[in-house]
DNA sequence: ACCGAGCTCCGCCAAG
DNA sequence: GTCTTGGCGGAGCTCG
């Protein structure tokens, strides 16, 4: 089992502190056995104040960092010397000494300030909460800050943007460790979308020389932009410059579902968005997201979420809600 | 609710 | 020997 140790520092943000335990804890192998063991530690094993109106009691002190395969620095709003000069408190610095040389280092939100101040991020790309990106860049000129992504994967060092992107990052790590299928299972247990790769590149991966050409990422972006068209497997494979067989194989390995499953999911997602935010007729929406027919949209929505398009719109808008046009 | 033509998915396997 | 590729075929699915 892979051991994940979460370090909770003073004024930790409870939401973010809970993310690793929840997501890694949801990662199971085919027989349902947990793939990660999560422990939470604090300096001196002391009670930790949170950013909210309560404190947390942990079971471990910083020595728990020593046998961690992965160390997660939970969100802590930078204060004092860290905020002003980018310097770590002596006790935090000492605690980080326990981290093994091969441990993977992960930060959520402003936890990246700690990693940067400790020098781990020098010469690397990293991200942090967008509201802190300028301060971060000013304090740590040796770090290349990306403010426009959900997370950055530098291999042994991974940083995520604000709050919920910590979930995306943890899922990404599970995907890296155990494949997309396992990661999707964890996402399902957490009742969270297994894949957020919006319009822009929302994460940056360490450029692996061979990985870039073999990935279906570019084709997914391309397909996303032409949802309304009738895309066949051949179209996708051709765009990716792969045989159909290789494309489907890669796709499943990377995303954990088949190309058409993914495409349908996207279509439904977009249809829901339009149902929520516009008053367009179902027929128009169906065509817009690539269904030839409104009945097809109904069939798929029924199958995937058990709701008919109009009743989805109704529950979302509430009754009597005036509708503004598209 | 059902049906058939066509498409998709994936195990298998030979080839690189 | 190990890993990847891609054609084949049939089971299963999708769409009209």
mmCIF file of C-alpha atoms (C1' of nucleotides) in Angstrom:
data_model
loop_
_atom_site.group_PDB
_atom_site.id
_atom_site.type_symbol
_atom_site.label_atom_id
_atom_site.label_comp_id
_atom_site.label_asym_id
_atom_site.label_seq_id
_atom_site.Cartn_x
_atom_site.Cartn_y
_atom_site.Cartn_z
ATOM 1 C CA UNK A 1 0.000 0.000 0.000
ATOM 2 C CA UNK A 2 1.086 3.479 -0.832
ATOM 3 C CA UNK A 3 1.332 5.732 2.183
ATOM 4 C CA UNK A 4 0.040 9.283 1.986
ATOM 5 C CA UNK A 5 0.822 11.643 4.829
ATOM 6 C CA UNK A 6 -0.974 14.948 5.068
ATOM 7 C CA UNK A 7 0.707 17.745 6.936
ATOM 8 C CA UNK A 8 -1.674 20.092 8.696
ATOM 9 C CA UNK A 9 -0.108 23.424 9.559
ATOM 10 C CA UNK A 10 -1.494 26.196 11.703
ATOM 11 C CA UNK A 11 -4.717 27.713 10.357
ATOM 12 C CA UNK A 12 -5.253 24.826 7.977
ATOM 13 C CA UNK A 13 -8.330 25.015 5.756
ATOM 14 C CA UNK A 14 -10.618 22.131 6.790
ATOM 15 C CA UNK A 15 -12.161 21.584 3.357
ATOM 16 C CA UNK A 16 -8.769 21.108 1.769
ATOM 17 C CA UNK A 17 -7.423 19.073 4.669
ATOM 18 C CA UNK A 18 -10.124 16.497 4.071
ATOM 19 C CA UNK A 19 -9.589 16.123 0.337
ATOM 20 C CA UNK A 20 -6.655 13.672 0.290
ATOM 21 C CA UNK A 21 -8.224 11.340 2.831
ATOM 22 C CA UNK A 22 -11.480 11.327 0.944
ATOM 23 C CA UNK A 23 -10.111 10.896 -2.588
ATOM 24 C CA UNK A 24 -7.154 8.587 -1.942
ATOM 25 C CA UNK A 25 -9.275 6.670 0.502
ATOM 26 C CA UNK A 26 -11.793 6.056 -2.262
ATOM 27 C CA UNK A 27 -9.215 4.491 -4.567
ATOM 28 C CA UNK A 28 -9.699 0.726 -4.544
ATOM 29 C CA UNK A 29 -8.299 -2.170 -6.510
ATOM 30 C CA UNK A 30 -10.477 -4.631 -8.408
ATOM 31 C CA UNK A 31 -11.214 -6.545 -5.199
ATOM 32 C CA UNK A 32 -12.253 -3.422 -3.336
ATOM 33 C CA UNK A 33 -9.113 -3.177 -1.237
ATOM 34 C CA UNK A 34 -7.805 0.315 -0.450
ATOM 35 C CA UNK A 35 -4.765 1.339 -2.459
ATOM 36 C CA UNK A 36 -3.618 4.121 -0.175
ATOM 37 C CA UNK A 37 -3.125 4.497 3.512
ATOM 38 C CA UNK A 38 -3.684 8.035 4.678
ATOM 39 C CA UNK A 39 -2.422 9.587 7.866
ATOM 40 C CA UNK A 40 -2.544 13.163 9.017
ATOM 41 C CA UNK A 41 0.150 14.777 11.091
ATOM 42 C CA UNK A 42 0.933 18.083 12.716
ATOM 43 C CA UNK A 43 4.074 19.558 14.140
ATOM 44 C CA UNK A 44 4.615 18.100 17.576
ATOM 45 C CA UNK A 45 1.389 16.184 17.170
ATOM 46 C CA UNK A 46 -0.340 19.215 18.600
ATOM 47 C CA UNK A 47 -3.908 20.274 18.107
ATOM 48 C CA UNK A 48 -4.153 22.389 14.988
ATOM 49 C CA UNK A 49 -6.211 25.511 14.683
ATOM 50 C CA UNK A 50 -8.140 25.674 11.442
ATOM 51 C CA UNK A 51 -9.156 28.693 9.409
ATOM 52 C CA UNK A 52 -12.658 28.018 10.633
ATOM 53 C CA UNK A 53 -13.989 28.206 14.189
ATOM 54 C CA UNK A 54 -12.743 24.840 15.344
ATOM 55 C CA UNK A 55 -9.511 22.911 15.824
ATOM 56 C CA UNK A 56 -8.492 19.430 14.813
ATOM 57 C CA UNK A 57 -6.725 16.797 16.859
ATOM 58 C CA UNK A 58 -4.309 14.625 14.887
ATOM 59 C CA UNK A 59 -2.792 11.279 15.811
ATOM 60 C CA UNK A 60 0.691 11.814 14.431
ATOM 61 C CA UNK A 61 3.571 14.247 14.605
ATOM 62 C CA UNK A 62 6.068 15.192 11.898
ATOM 63 C CA UNK A 63 7.892 11.866 12.180
ATOM 64 C CA UNK A 64 5.005 10.433 10.191
ATOM 65 C CA UNK A 65 6.474 12.263 7.207
ATOM 66 C CA UNK A 66 9.467 9.950 7.203
ATOM 67 C CA UNK A 67 7.765 6.851 5.838
ATOM 68 C CA UNK A 68 5.435 8.671 3.473
ATOM 69 C CA UNK A 69 5.468 7.810 -0.209
ATOM 70 C CA UNK A 70 3.474 10.949 -0.819
ATOM 71 C CA UNK A 71 3.375 14.059 1.332
ATOM 72 C CA UNK A 72 0.506 16.484 0.954
ATOM 73 C CA UNK A 73 0.775 20.015 2.263
ATOM 74 C CA UNK A 74 -2.779 21.052 3.007
ATOM 75 C CA UNK A 75 -3.894 24.601 2.463
ATOM 76 C CA UNK A 76 -2.631 27.154 4.906
ATOM 77 C CA UNK A 77 -3.030 30.841 4.303
ATOM 78 C CA UNK A 78 0.478 32.279 4.134
ATOM 79 C CA UNK A 79 1.138 34.458 7.132
ATOM 80 C CA UNK A 80 4.031 36.247 8.788
ATOM 81 C CA UNK A 81 7.469 35.594 7.331
ATOM 82 C CA UNK A 82 6.099 33.194 4.743
ATOM 83 C CA UNK A 83 3.783 35.833 3.387
ATOM 84 C CA UNK A 84 6.154 38.762 3.695
ATOM 85 C CA UNK A 85 9.499 37.273 2.783
ATOM 86 C CA UNK A 86 8.778 33.750 1.571
ATOM 87 C CA UNK A 87 10.550 32.251 4.585
ATOM 88 C CA UNK A 88 9.478 29.214 6.551
ATOM 89 C CA UNK A 89 9.169 29.048 10.305
ATOM 90 C CA UNK A 90 11.985 27.062 11.815
ATOM 91 C CA UNK A 91 9.634 24.381 13.077
ATOM 92 C CA UNK A 92 8.075 23.880 9.645
ATOM 93 C CA UNK A 93 11.503 23.745 8.078
ATOM 94 C CA UNK A 94 12.571 21.159 10.643
ATOM 95 C CA UNK A 95 9.441 19.129 10.104
ATOM 96 C CA UNK A 96 10.108 18.968 6.377
ATOM 97 C CA UNK A 97 13.534 17.494 7.121
ATOM 98 C CA UNK A 98 11.740 14.271 7.899
ATOM 99 C CA UNK A 99 10.460 13.904 4.361
ATOM 100 C CA UNK A 100 12.263 11.107 2.570
ATOM 101 C CA UNK A 101 14.344 11.849 -0.519
ATOM 102 C CA UNK A 102 12.069 9.874 -2.833
ATOM 103 C CA UNK A 103 8.767 11.098 -1.470
ATOM 104 C CA UNK A 104 6.328 12.711 -3.838
ATOM 105 C CA UNK A 105 5.363 16.210 -2.744
ATOM 106 C CA UNK A 106 1.893 17.547 -3.295
ATOM 107 C CA UNK A 107 0.354 20.849 -2.337
ATOM 108 C CA UNK A 108 -3.197 22.054 -2.356
ATOM 109 C CA UNK A 109 -4.008 25.701 -2.938
ATOM 110 C CA UNK A 110 -1.620 27.938 -1.005
ATOM 111 C CA UNK A 111 0.227 24.930 0.367
ATOM 112 C CA UNK A 112 2.552 25.578 -2.562
ATOM 113 C CA UNK A 113 3.972 28.539 -0.616
ATOM 114 C CA UNK A 114 5.448 26.040 1.822
ATOM 115 C CA UNK A 115 6.942 23.898 -0.934
ATOM 116 C CA UNK A 116 8.332 26.970 -2.673
ATOM 117 C CA UNK A 117 9.774 28.444 0.517
ATOM 118 C CA UNK A 118 11.501 25.145 1.198
ATOM 119 C CA UNK A 119 13.104 25.405 -2.230
ATOM 120 C CA UNK A 120 11.465 22.313 -3.691
ATOM 121 C CA UNK A 121 9.946 24.220 -6.580
ATOM 122 C CA UNK A 122 13.034 26.130 -7.751
ATOM 123 C CA UNK A 123 13.307 25.976 -11.512
ATOM 124 C CA UNK A 124 10.003 24.182 -11.869
ATOM 125 C CA UNK A 125 6.486 25.004 -12.894
ATOM 126 C CA UNK A 126 3.882 25.254 -10.178
ATOM 127 C CA UNK A 127 0.502 26.734 -9.479
ATOM 128 C CA UNK A 128 -1.404 28.066 -6.524
ATOM 129 C CA UNK A 129 -4.678 29.803 -5.805
ATOM 130 C CA UNK A 130 -5.244 32.476 -8.463
ATOM 131 C CA UNK A 131 -5.780 35.120 -5.794
ATOM 132 C CA UNK A 132 -2.282 34.486 -4.478
ATOM 133 C CA UNK A 133 -0.466 33.994 -7.762
ATOM 134 C CA UNK A 134 1.009 37.510 -7.934
ATOM 135 C CA UNK A 135 2.292 37.379 -4.372
ATOM 136 C CA UNK A 136 3.689 33.919 -5.049
ATOM 137 C CA UNK A 137 5.486 35.073 -8.192
ATOM 138 C CA UNK A 138 6.974 38.039 -6.365
ATOM 139 C CA UNK A 139 8.259 35.947 -3.461
ATOM 140 C CA UNK A 140 9.584 33.023 -5.478
ATOM 141 C CA UNK A 141 11.110 34.276 -8.727
ATOM 142 C CA UNK A 142 12.798 30.937 -9.331
ATOM 143 C CA UNK A 143 9.434 29.202 -9.667
ATOM 144 C CA UNK A 144 7.518 29.456 -12.932
ATOM 145 C CA UNK A 145 3.949 30.144 -11.863
ATOM 146 C CA UNK A 146 0.987 29.005 -13.915
ATOM 147 C CA UNK A 147 -2.137 30.789 -12.775
ATOM 148 C CA UNK A 148 -4.441 29.465 -15.481
ATOM 149 C CA UNK A 149 -4.514 25.756 -14.677
ATOM 150 C CA UNK A 150 -6.115 23.400 -12.188
ATOM 151 C CA UNK A 151 -2.855 21.753 -11.306
ATOM 152 C CA UNK A 152 0.694 21.204 -12.439
ATOM 153 C CA UNK A 153 2.335 17.800 -12.577
ATOM 154 C CA UNK A 154 6.103 17.991 -12.409
ATOM 155 C CA UNK A 155 6.481 14.313 -11.690
ATOM 156 C CA UNK A 156 7.712 14.211 -8.112
ATOM 157 C CA UNK A 157 6.214 17.613 -7.372
ATOM 158 C CA UNK A 158 2.581 18.417 -7.900
ATOM 159 C CA UNK A 159 0.771 21.625 -7.080
ATOM 160 C CA UNK A 160 -2.881 22.464 -7.377
ATOM 161 C CA UNK A 161 -4.810 25.707 -7.614
ATOM 162 C CA UNK A 162 -7.565 26.711 -5.249
ATOM 163 C CA UNK A 163 -9.613 24.441 -3.053
ATOM 164 C CA UNK A 164 -11.579 22.028 -5.213
ATOM 165 C CA UNK A 165 -8.765 21.656 -7.719
ATOM 166 C CA UNK A 166 -7.126 19.602 -4.968
ATOM 167 C CA UNK A 167 -9.716 16.967 -5.806
ATOM 168 C CA UNK A 168 -8.737 17.076 -9.455
ATOM 169 C CA UNK A 169 -5.099 16.751 -8.518
ATOM 170 C CA UNK A 170 -5.646 13.805 -6.175
ATOM 171 C CA UNK A 171 -7.694 12.063 -8.853
ATOM 172 C CA UNK A 172 -4.942 12.784 -11.337
ATOM 173 C CA UNK A 173 -2.409 11.164 -9.014
ATOM 174 C CA UNK A 174 -4.597 8.094 -8.622
ATOM 175 C CA UNK A 175 -4.869 7.966 -12.411
ATOM 176 C CA UNK A 176 -1.093 8.145 -12.696
ATOM 177 C CA UNK A 177 -0.572 5.434 -10.110
ATOM 178 C CA UNK A 178 -3.319 3.003 -11.002
ATOM 179 C CA UNK A 179 -4.885 4.022 -14.293
ATOM 180 C CA UNK A 180 -8.015 5.813 -15.341
ATOM 181 C CA UNK A 181 -10.363 3.005 -14.416
ATOM 182 C CA UNK A 182 -9.395 3.086 -10.745
ATOM 183 C CA UNK A 183 -9.465 6.890 -10.706
ATOM 184 C CA UNK A 184 -12.960 6.911 -12.166
ATOM 185 C CA UNK A 185 -14.055 4.498 -9.473
ATOM 186 C CA UNK A 186 -12.671 6.810 -6.810
ATOM 187 C CA UNK A 187 -14.438 9.762 -8.427
ATOM 188 C CA UNK A 188 -17.679 7.846 -8.442
ATOM 189 C CA UNK A 189 -17.355 7.026 -4.737
ATOM 190 C CA UNK A 190 -16.722 10.686 -4.036
ATOM 191 C CA UNK A 191 -19.639 11.615 -6.307
ATOM 192 C CA UNK A 192 -17.471 13.972 -8.262
ATOM 193 C CA UNK A 193 -16.883 14.385 -11.993
ATOM 194 C CA UNK A 194 -14.080 12.033 -12.996
ATOM 195 C CA UNK A 195 -12.734 14.402 -15.559
ATOM 196 C CA UNK A 196 -12.684 18.155 -15.756
ATOM 197 C CA UNK A 197 -10.822 19.255 -18.806
ATOM 198 C CA UNK A 198 -12.869 22.289 -19.774
ATOM 199 C CA UNK A 199 -12.166 24.471 -22.736
ATOM 200 C CA UNK A 200 -8.584 25.409 -22.071
ATOM 201 C CA UNK A 201 -5.794 23.217 -20.883
ATOM 202 C CA UNK A 202 -6.739 23.084 -17.247
ATOM 203 C CA UNK A 203 -3.722 21.211 -16.152
ATOM 204 C CA UNK A 204 -0.135 21.002 -17.177
ATOM 205 C CA UNK A 205 1.655 17.742 -17.231
ATOM 206 C CA UNK A 206 5.339 17.251 -17.064
ATOM 207 C CA UNK A 207 6.290 17.026 -20.692
ATOM 208 C CA UNK A 208 7.205 13.422 -21.247
ATOM 209 C CA UNK A 209 9.007 13.108 -24.557
ATOM 210 C CA UNK A 210 7.144 10.037 -25.749
ATOM 211 C CA UNK A 211 3.882 10.726 -23.965
ATOM 212 C CA UNK A 212 2.981 13.840 -25.917
ATOM 213 C CA UNK A 213 2.539 12.163 -29.294
ATOM 214 C CA UNK A 214 0.792 9.136 -27.912
ATOM 215 C CA UNK A 215 -1.823 11.081 -26.041
ATOM 216 C CA UNK A 216 -5.385 11.610 -27.123
ATOM 217 C CA UNK A 217 -5.537 14.974 -25.371
ATOM 218 C CA UNK A 218 -5.304 17.072 -28.530
ATOM 219 C CA UNK A 219 -8.031 15.053 -30.177
ATOM 220 C CA UNK A 220 -10.283 15.430 -27.139
ATOM 221 C CA UNK A 221 -9.871 19.182 -27.299
ATOM 222 C CA UNK A 222 -10.583 19.096 -31.014
ATOM 223 C CA UNK A 223 -13.678 16.948 -30.569
ATOM 224 C CA UNK A 224 -14.939 19.168 -27.786
ATOM 225 C CA UNK A 225 -14.971 22.047 -30.225
ATOM 226 C CA UNK A 226 -17.129 20.191 -32.735
ATOM 227 C CA UNK A 227 -19.611 18.427 -30.515
ATOM 228 C CA UNK A 228 -22.429 19.392 -32.838
ATOM 229 C CA UNK A 229 -21.023 17.339 -35.670
ATOM 230 C CA UNK A 230 -21.455 13.645 -36.203
ATOM 231 C CA UNK A 231 -18.068 12.383 -35.125
ATOM 232 C CA UNK A 232 -17.184 8.798 -35.839
ATOM 233 C CA UNK A 233 -14.417 6.763 -34.322
ATOM 234 C CA UNK A 234 -12.617 6.976 -37.649
ATOM 235 C CA UNK A 235 -12.711 10.768 -37.515
ATOM 236 C CA UNK A 236 -11.198 10.789 -34.058
ATOM 237 C CA UNK A 237 -8.548 8.222 -34.862
ATOM 238 C CA UNK A 238 -7.634 10.066 -38.040
ATOM 239 C CA UNK A 239 -7.271 13.319 -36.158
ATOM 240 C CA UNK A 240 -5.042 11.602 -33.624
ATOM 241 C CA UNK A 241 -3.000 10.016 -36.383
ATOM 242 C CA UNK A 242 -3.578 6.564 -35.003
ATOM 243 C CA UNK A 243 -5.258 3.433 -36.144
ATOM 244 C CA UNK A 244 -8.731 2.962 -34.766
ATOM 245 C CA UNK A 245 -7.519 0.099 -32.625
ATOM 246 C CA UNK A 246 -4.682 2.061 -31.072
ATOM 247 C CA UNK A 247 -6.884 5.072 -30.519
ATOM 248 C CA UNK A 248 -9.577 3.160 -28.652
ATOM 249 C CA UNK A 249 -6.947 1.364 -26.623
ATOM 250 C CA UNK A 250 -5.153 4.570 -25.628
ATOM 251 C CA UNK A 251 -8.374 6.346 -24.998
ATOM 252 C CA UNK A 252 -9.544 3.772 -22.521
ATOM 253 C CA UNK A 253 -6.165 3.753 -20.790
ATOM 254 C CA UNK A 254 -6.141 7.529 -20.439
ATOM 255 C CA UNK A 255 -9.773 8.338 -19.753
ATOM 256 C CA UNK A 256 -11.151 5.076 -18.421
ATOM 257 C CA UNK A 257 -14.113 5.036 -20.756
ATOM 258 C CA UNK A 258 -14.712 4.440 -24.434
ATOM 259 C CA UNK A 259 -14.612 7.329 -26.906
ATOM 260 C CA UNK A 260 -18.371 7.302 -27.482
ATOM 261 C CA UNK A 261 -19.151 7.094 -23.790
ATOM 262 C CA UNK A 262 -16.974 10.140 -23.274
ATOM 263 C CA UNK A 263 -18.554 11.948 -26.197
ATOM 264 C CA UNK A 264 -22.074 11.253 -24.994
ATOM 265 C CA UNK A 265 -21.195 12.415 -21.517
ATOM 266 C CA UNK A 266 -19.896 15.651 -22.979
ATOM 267 C CA UNK A 267 -23.010 16.089 -25.088
ATOM 268 C CA UNK A 268 -25.300 15.599 -22.140
ATOM 269 C CA UNK A 269 -23.202 17.959 -20.034
ATOM 270 C CA UNK A 270 -23.450 20.663 -22.669
ATOM 271 C CA UNK A 271 -27.151 20.022 -23.139
ATOM 272 C CA UNK A 272 -27.676 20.432 -19.385
ATOM 273 C CA UNK A 273 -25.776 23.670 -19.459
ATOM 274 C CA UNK A 274 -28.041 24.952 -22.216
ATOM 275 C CA UNK A 275 -31.160 23.733 -20.449
ATOM 276 C CA UNK A 276 -30.088 25.609 -17.347
ATOM 277 C CA UNK A 277 -28.978 28.853 -18.897
ATOM 278 C CA UNK A 278 -31.169 29.304 -21.956
ATOM 279 C CA UNK A 279 -34.783 28.934 -22.946
ATOM 280 C CA UNK A 280 -33.940 27.193 -26.211
ATOM 281 C CA UNK A 281 -36.315 24.404 -27.205
ATOM 282 C CA UNK A 282 -35.131 20.870 -26.547
ATOM 283 C CA UNK A 283 -35.034 20.176 -30.262
ATOM 284 C CA UNK A 284 -32.575 23.013 -30.867
ATOM 285 C CA UNK A 285 -30.411 22.019 -27.940
ATOM 286 C CA UNK A 286 -30.342 18.430 -29.127
ATOM 287 C CA UNK A 287 -29.056 19.498 -32.529
ATOM 288 C CA UNK A 288 -26.608 21.914 -31.011
ATOM 289 C CA UNK A 289 -24.872 19.223 -28.971
ATOM 290 C CA UNK A 290 -24.789 16.705 -31.770
ATOM 291 C CA UNK A 291 -27.919 14.611 -31.462
ATOM 292 C CA UNK A 292 -29.809 14.235 -34.724
ATOM 293 C CA UNK A 293 -33.076 14.295 -32.903
ATOM 294 C CA UNK A 294 -34.668 15.451 -29.659
ATOM 295 C CA UNK A 295 -35.814 11.927 -28.867
ATOM 296 C CA UNK A 296 -32.196 10.836 -28.883
ATOM 297 C CA UNK A 297 -31.326 13.461 -26.301
ATOM 298 C CA UNK A 298 -34.279 12.316 -24.220
ATOM 299 C CA UNK A 299 -33.200 8.707 -24.516
ATOM 300 C CA UNK A 300 -29.678 9.495 -23.363
ATOM 301 C CA UNK A 301 -30.645 11.814 -20.557
ATOM 302 C CA UNK A 302 -33.112 9.275 -19.310
ATOM 303 C CA UNK A 303 -30.453 6.578 -19.381
ATOM 304 C CA UNK A 304 -27.658 8.622 -17.838
ATOM 305 C CA UNK A 305 -29.439 10.693 -15.252
ATOM 306 C CA UNK A 306 -32.972 9.417 -15.153
ATOM 307 C CA UNK A 307 -34.482 12.798 -15.969
ATOM 308 C CA UNK A 308 -36.232 14.191 -19.009
ATOM 309 C CA UNK A 309 -34.749 17.407 -20.440
ATOM 310 C CA UNK A 310 -37.686 19.632 -19.633
ATOM 311 C CA UNK A 311 -38.119 18.392 -16.104
ATOM 312 C CA UNK A 312 -34.389 18.906 -15.635
ATOM 313 C CA UNK A 313 -34.827 22.485 -16.761
ATOM 314 C CA UNK A 314 -37.828 22.891 -14.494
ATOM 315 C CA UNK A 315 -36.145 21.583 -11.361
ATOM 316 C CA UNK A 316 -33.134 23.696 -12.102
ATOM 317 C CA UNK A 317 -34.974 26.940 -12.694
ATOM 318 C CA UNK A 318 -37.697 26.332 -10.197
ATOM 319 C CA UNK A 319 -41.348 26.884 -10.980
ATOM 320 C CA UNK A 320 -42.577 30.284 -12.064
ATOM 321 C CA UNK A 321 -39.069 31.406 -12.815
ATOM 322 C CA UNK A 322 -39.107 33.817 -15.712
ATOM 323 C CA UNK A 323 -36.824 32.716 -18.502
ATOM 324 C CA UNK A 324 -34.507 35.108 -20.217
ATOM 325 C CA UNK A 325 -33.777 34.255 -23.821
ATOM 326 C CA UNK A 326 -30.548 32.751 -25.068
ATOM 327 C "C1'" DA B 1 -41.616 -1.570 -27.017
ATOM 328 C "C1'" DC B 2 -39.261 -3.533 -30.462
ATOM 329 C "C1'" DC B 3 -36.137 -4.377 -34.571
ATOM 330 C "C1'" DG B 4 -32.415 -4.585 -37.950
ATOM 331 C "C1'" DA B 5 -28.390 -2.287 -40.162
ATOM 332 C "C1'" DG B 6 -24.389 -0.459 -38.986
ATOM 333 C "C1'" DC B 7 -21.072 1.075 -35.625
ATOM 334 C "C1'" DT B 8 -18.182 0.343 -31.574
ATOM 335 C "C1'" DC B 9 -15.470 -2.076 -28.317
ATOM 336 C "C1'" DC B 10 -12.113 -5.204 -27.022
ATOM 337 C "C1'" DG B 11 -9.750 -9.904 -26.664
ATOM 338 C "C1'" DC B 12 -6.735 -12.175 -29.488
ATOM 339 C "C1'" DC B 13 -2.634 -12.509 -32.010
ATOM 340 C "C1'" DA B 14 0.900 -11.935 -35.482
ATOM 341 C "C1'" DA B 15 4.244 -8.555 -36.639
ATOM 342 C "C1'" DG B 16 7.423 -4.885 -35.772
ATOM 343 C "C1'" DG C 1 12.679 -11.262 -24.097
ATOM 344 C "C1'" DT C 2 9.466 -7.186 -23.458
ATOM 345 C "C1'" DC C 3 6.495 -3.736 -25.267
ATOM 346 C "C1'" DT C 4 3.630 -1.625 -28.756
ATOM 347 C "C1'" DT C 5 0.945 -1.794 -32.831
ATOM 348 C "C1'" DG C 6 -3.050 -2.590 -35.596
ATOM 349 C "C1'" DG C 7 -6.067 -5.983 -38.291
ATOM 350 C "C1'" DC C 8 -9.813 -9.270 -37.417
ATOM 351 C "C1'" DG C 9 -14.122 -10.905 -35.721
ATOM 352 C "C1'" DG C 10 -17.915 -11.331 -32.803
ATOM 353 C "C1'" DA C 11 -20.593 -9.662 -28.976
ATOM 354 C "C1'" DG C 12 -22.882 -5.742 -27.735
ATOM 355 C "C1'" DC C 13 -24.565 -1.332 -28.498
ATOM 356 C "C1'" DT C 14 -26.700 2.760 -31.041
ATOM 357 C "C1'" DC C 15 -29.793 4.957 -33.936
ATOM 358 C "C1'" DG C 16 -33.531 5.628 -36.795
#
